[in-house]
PDB file of C-alpha atoms in Angstrom:
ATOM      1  CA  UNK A   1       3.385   3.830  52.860  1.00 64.00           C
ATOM      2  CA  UNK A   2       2.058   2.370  50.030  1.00 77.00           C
ATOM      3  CA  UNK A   3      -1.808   3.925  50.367  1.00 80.00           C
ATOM      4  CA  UNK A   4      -0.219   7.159  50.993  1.00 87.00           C
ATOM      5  CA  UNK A   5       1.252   6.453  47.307  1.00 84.00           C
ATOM      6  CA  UNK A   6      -1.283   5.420  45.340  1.00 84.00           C
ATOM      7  CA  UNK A   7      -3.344   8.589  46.793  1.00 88.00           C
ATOM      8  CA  UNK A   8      -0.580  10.346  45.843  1.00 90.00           C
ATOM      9  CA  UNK A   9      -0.295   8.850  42.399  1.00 89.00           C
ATOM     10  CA  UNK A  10      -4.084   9.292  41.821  1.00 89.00           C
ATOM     11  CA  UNK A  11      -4.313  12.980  42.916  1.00 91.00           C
ATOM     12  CA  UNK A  12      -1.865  13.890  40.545  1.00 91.00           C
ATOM     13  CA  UNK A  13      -3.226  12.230  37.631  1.00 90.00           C
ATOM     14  CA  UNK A  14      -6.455  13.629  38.500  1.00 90.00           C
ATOM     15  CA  UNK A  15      -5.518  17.217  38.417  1.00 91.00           C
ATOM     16  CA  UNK A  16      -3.342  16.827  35.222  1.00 90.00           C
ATOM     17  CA  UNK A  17      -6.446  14.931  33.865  1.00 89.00           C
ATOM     18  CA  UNK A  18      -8.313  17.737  34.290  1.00 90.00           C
ATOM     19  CA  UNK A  19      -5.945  20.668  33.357  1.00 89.00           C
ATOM     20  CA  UNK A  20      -5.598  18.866  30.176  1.00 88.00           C
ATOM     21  CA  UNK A  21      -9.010  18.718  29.519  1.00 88.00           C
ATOM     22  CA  UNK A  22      -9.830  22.210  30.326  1.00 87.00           C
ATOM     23  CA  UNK A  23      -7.084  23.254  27.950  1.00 85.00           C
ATOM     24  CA  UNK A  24      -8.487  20.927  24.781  1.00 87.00           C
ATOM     25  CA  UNK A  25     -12.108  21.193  25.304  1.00 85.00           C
ATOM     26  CA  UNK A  26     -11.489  24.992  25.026  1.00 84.00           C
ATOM     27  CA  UNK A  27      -9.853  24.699  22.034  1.00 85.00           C
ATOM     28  CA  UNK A  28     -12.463  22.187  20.611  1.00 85.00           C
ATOM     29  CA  UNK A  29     -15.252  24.285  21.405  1.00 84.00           C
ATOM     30  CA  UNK A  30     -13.593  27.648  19.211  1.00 84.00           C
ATOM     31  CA  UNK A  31     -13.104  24.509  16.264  1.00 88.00           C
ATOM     32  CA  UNK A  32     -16.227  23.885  16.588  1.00 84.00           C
ATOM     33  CA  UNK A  33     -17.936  27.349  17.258  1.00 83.00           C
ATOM     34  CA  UNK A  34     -16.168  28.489  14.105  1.00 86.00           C
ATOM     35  CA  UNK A  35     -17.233  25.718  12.073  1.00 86.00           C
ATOM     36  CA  UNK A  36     -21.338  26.175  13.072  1.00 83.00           C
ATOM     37  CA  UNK A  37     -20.590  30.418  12.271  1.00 85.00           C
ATOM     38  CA  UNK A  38     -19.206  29.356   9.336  1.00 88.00           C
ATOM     39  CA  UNK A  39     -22.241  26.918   8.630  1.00 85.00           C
ATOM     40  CA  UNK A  40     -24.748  30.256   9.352  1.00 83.00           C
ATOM     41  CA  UNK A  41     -22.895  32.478   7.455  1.00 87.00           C
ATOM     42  CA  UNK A  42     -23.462  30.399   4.387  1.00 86.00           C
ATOM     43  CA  UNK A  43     -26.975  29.402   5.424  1.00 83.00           C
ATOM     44  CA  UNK A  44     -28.198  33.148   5.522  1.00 85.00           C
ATOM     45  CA  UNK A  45     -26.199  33.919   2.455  1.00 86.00           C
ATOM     46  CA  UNK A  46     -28.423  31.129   0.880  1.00 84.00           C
ATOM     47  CA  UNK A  47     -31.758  32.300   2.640  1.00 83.00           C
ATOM     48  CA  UNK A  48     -32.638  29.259   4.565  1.00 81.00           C
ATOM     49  CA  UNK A  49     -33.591  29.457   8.395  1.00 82.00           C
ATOM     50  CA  UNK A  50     -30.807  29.377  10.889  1.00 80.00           C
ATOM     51  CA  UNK A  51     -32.461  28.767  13.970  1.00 82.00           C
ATOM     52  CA  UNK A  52     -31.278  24.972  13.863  1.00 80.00           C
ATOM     53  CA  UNK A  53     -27.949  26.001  14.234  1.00 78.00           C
ATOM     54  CA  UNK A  54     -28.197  29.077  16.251  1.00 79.00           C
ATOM     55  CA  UNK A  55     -29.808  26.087  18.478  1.00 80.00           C
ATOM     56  CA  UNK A  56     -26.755  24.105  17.596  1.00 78.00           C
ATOM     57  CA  UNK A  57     -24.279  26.926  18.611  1.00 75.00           C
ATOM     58  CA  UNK A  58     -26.148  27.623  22.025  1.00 75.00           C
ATOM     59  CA  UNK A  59     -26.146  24.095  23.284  1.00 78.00           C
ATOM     60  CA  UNK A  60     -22.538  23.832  22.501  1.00 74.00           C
ATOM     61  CA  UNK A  61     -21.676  26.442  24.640  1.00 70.00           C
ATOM     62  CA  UNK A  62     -23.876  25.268  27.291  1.00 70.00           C
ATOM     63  CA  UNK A  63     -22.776  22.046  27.643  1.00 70.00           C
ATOM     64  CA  UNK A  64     -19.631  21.336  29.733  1.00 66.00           C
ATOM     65  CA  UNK A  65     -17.765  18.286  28.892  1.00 72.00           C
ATOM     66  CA  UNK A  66     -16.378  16.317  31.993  1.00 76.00           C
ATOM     67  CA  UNK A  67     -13.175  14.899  32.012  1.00 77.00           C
ATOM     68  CA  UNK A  68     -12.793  11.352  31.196  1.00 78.00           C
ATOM     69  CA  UNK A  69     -12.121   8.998  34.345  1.00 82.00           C
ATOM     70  CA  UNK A  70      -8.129   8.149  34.976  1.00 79.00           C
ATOM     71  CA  UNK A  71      -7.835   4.342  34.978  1.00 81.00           C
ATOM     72  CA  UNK A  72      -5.319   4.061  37.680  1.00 79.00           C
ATOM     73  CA  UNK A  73      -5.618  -0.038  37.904  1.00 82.00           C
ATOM     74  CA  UNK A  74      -1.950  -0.431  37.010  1.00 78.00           C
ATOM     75  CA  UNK A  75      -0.940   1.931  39.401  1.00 77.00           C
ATOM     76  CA  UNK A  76      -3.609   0.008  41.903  1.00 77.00           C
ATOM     77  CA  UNK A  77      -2.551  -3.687  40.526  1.00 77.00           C
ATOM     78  CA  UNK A  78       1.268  -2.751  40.811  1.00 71.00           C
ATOM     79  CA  UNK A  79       0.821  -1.153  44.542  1.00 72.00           C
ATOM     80  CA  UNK A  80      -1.558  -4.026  45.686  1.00 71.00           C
ATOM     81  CA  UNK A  81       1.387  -6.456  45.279  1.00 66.00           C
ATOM     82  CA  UNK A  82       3.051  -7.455  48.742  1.00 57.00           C
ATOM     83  CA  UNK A  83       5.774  -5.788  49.469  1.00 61.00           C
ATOM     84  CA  UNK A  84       8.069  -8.992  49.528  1.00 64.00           C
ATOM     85  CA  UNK A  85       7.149  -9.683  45.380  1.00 67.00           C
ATOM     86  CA  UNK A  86       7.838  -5.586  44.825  1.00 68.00           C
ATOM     87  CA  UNK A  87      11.056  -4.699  45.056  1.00 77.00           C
ATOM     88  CA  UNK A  88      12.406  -1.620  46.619  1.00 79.00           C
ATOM     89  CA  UNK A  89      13.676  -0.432  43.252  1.00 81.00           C
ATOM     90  CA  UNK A  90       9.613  -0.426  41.772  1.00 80.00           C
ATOM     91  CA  UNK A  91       8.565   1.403  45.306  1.00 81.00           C
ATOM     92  CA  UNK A  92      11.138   3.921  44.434  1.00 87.00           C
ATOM     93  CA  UNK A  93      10.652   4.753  41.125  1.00 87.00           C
ATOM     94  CA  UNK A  94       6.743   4.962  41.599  1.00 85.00           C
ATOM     95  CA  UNK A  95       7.650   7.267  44.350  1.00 89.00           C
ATOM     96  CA  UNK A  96      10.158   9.379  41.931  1.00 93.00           C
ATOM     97  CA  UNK A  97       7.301   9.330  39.042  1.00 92.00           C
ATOM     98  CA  UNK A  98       4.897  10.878  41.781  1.00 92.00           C
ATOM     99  CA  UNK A  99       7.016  13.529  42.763  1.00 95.00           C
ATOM    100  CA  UNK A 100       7.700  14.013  38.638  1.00 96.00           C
ATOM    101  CA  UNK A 101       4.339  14.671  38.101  1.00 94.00           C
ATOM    102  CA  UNK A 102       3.483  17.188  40.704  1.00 95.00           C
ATOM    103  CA  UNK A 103       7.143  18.599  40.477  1.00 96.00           C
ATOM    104  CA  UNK A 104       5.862  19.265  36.327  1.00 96.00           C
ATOM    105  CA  UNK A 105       2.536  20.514  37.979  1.00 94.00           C
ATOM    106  CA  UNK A 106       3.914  22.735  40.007  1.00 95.00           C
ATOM    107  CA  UNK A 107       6.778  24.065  36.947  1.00 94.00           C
ATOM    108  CA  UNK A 108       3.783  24.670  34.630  1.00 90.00           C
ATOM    109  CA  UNK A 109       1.299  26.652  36.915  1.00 91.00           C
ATOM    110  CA  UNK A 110       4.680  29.027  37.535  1.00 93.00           C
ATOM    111  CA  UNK A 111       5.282  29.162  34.100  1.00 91.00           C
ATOM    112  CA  UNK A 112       1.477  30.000  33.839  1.00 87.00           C
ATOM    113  CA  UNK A 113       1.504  32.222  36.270  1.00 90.00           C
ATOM    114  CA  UNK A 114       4.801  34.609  35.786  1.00 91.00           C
ATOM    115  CA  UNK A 115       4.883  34.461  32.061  1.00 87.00           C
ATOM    116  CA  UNK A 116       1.684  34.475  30.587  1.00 79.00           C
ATOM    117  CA  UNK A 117       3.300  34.920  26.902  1.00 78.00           C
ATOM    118  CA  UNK A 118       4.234  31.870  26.802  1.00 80.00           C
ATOM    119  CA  UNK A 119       0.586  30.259  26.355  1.00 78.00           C
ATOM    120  CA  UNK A 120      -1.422  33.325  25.068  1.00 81.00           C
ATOM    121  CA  UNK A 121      -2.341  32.846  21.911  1.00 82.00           C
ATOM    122  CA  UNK A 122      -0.803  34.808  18.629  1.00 85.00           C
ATOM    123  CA  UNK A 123      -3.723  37.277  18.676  1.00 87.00           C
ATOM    124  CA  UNK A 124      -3.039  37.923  22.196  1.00 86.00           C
ATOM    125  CA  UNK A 125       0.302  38.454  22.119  1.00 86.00           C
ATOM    126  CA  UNK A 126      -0.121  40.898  19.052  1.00 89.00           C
ATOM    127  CA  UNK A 127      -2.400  43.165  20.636  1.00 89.00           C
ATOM    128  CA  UNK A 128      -0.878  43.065  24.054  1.00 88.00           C
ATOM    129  CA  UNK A 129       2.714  43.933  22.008  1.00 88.00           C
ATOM    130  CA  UNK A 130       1.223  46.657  20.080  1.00 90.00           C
ATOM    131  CA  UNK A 131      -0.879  48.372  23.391  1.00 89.00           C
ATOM    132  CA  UNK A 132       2.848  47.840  24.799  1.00 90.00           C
ATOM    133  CA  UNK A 133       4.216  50.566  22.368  1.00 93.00           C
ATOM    134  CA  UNK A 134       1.188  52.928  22.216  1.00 92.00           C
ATOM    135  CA  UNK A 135      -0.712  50.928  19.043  1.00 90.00           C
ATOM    136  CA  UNK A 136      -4.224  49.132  18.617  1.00 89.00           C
ATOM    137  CA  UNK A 137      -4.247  46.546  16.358  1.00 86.00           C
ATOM    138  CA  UNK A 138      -7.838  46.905  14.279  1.00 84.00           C
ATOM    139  CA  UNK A 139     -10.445  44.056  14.583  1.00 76.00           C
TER     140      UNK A 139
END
């Protein structure tokens, strides 16, 4: 029983680990891709070579961040306990906060999934609003 929850525990943190991830290191990478355009921009306006950060820009987008490890020794050091020193209360709500988490999992992939408005961004929306009545929105 308790294996069975700590897998359970760890799977879930694991997949939320990495859905988070996903969703910052996107946003990180637009920071920073905007920043090193930026950067060019004002390099060519001043005449001086950009190769260094066009070199900049394309290892940035080649490089794929992996998501950090999830430290799951509490979870291990509060499982390993023998049952007799954890009581059934702890076993419980460990079990309740696995269930949480995939139960949360499970609400945001829906939410994902069947209304995509929700986490489009405002330029997205816009556009897909305007093409909705018959408009383009100019770029």
């Amino acid at each position: 029983m308790l294996p069975q929850l700590y897998r359970a525990l760890r799977r879930e943190l694991g997949i939320i680990n990495r859905k988070s991830h996903e969703v910052h290191s996107a946003k990180e990478l637009e920071r920073v891709k905007a920043r090193l355009q930026y950067q060019k921009i004002q390099l060519i306006r001043a005449k001086k070579p950009i190769s260094e950060i066009e070199n900049e820009i394309n290892s940035k987008l080649a490089a794929a961040s992996r998501p950090p490890k999830v430290k799951t020794d509490v979870i291990r050091s509060l499982i390993a306990e023998s049952p007799d020193h954890l009581p059934k209360v702890g076993i419980q709500n460990l079990k309740n906060v696995a269930v949480f988490l995939k139960s949360q999992r499970t609400y945001n992939e829906l939410i994902e999934r069947y209304n995509p408005g929700l986490t489009m961004s405002q330029e997205d929306n816009v556009s897909k609003t305007a093409n909705r009545v018959g408009l383009q929105v100019p770029k």
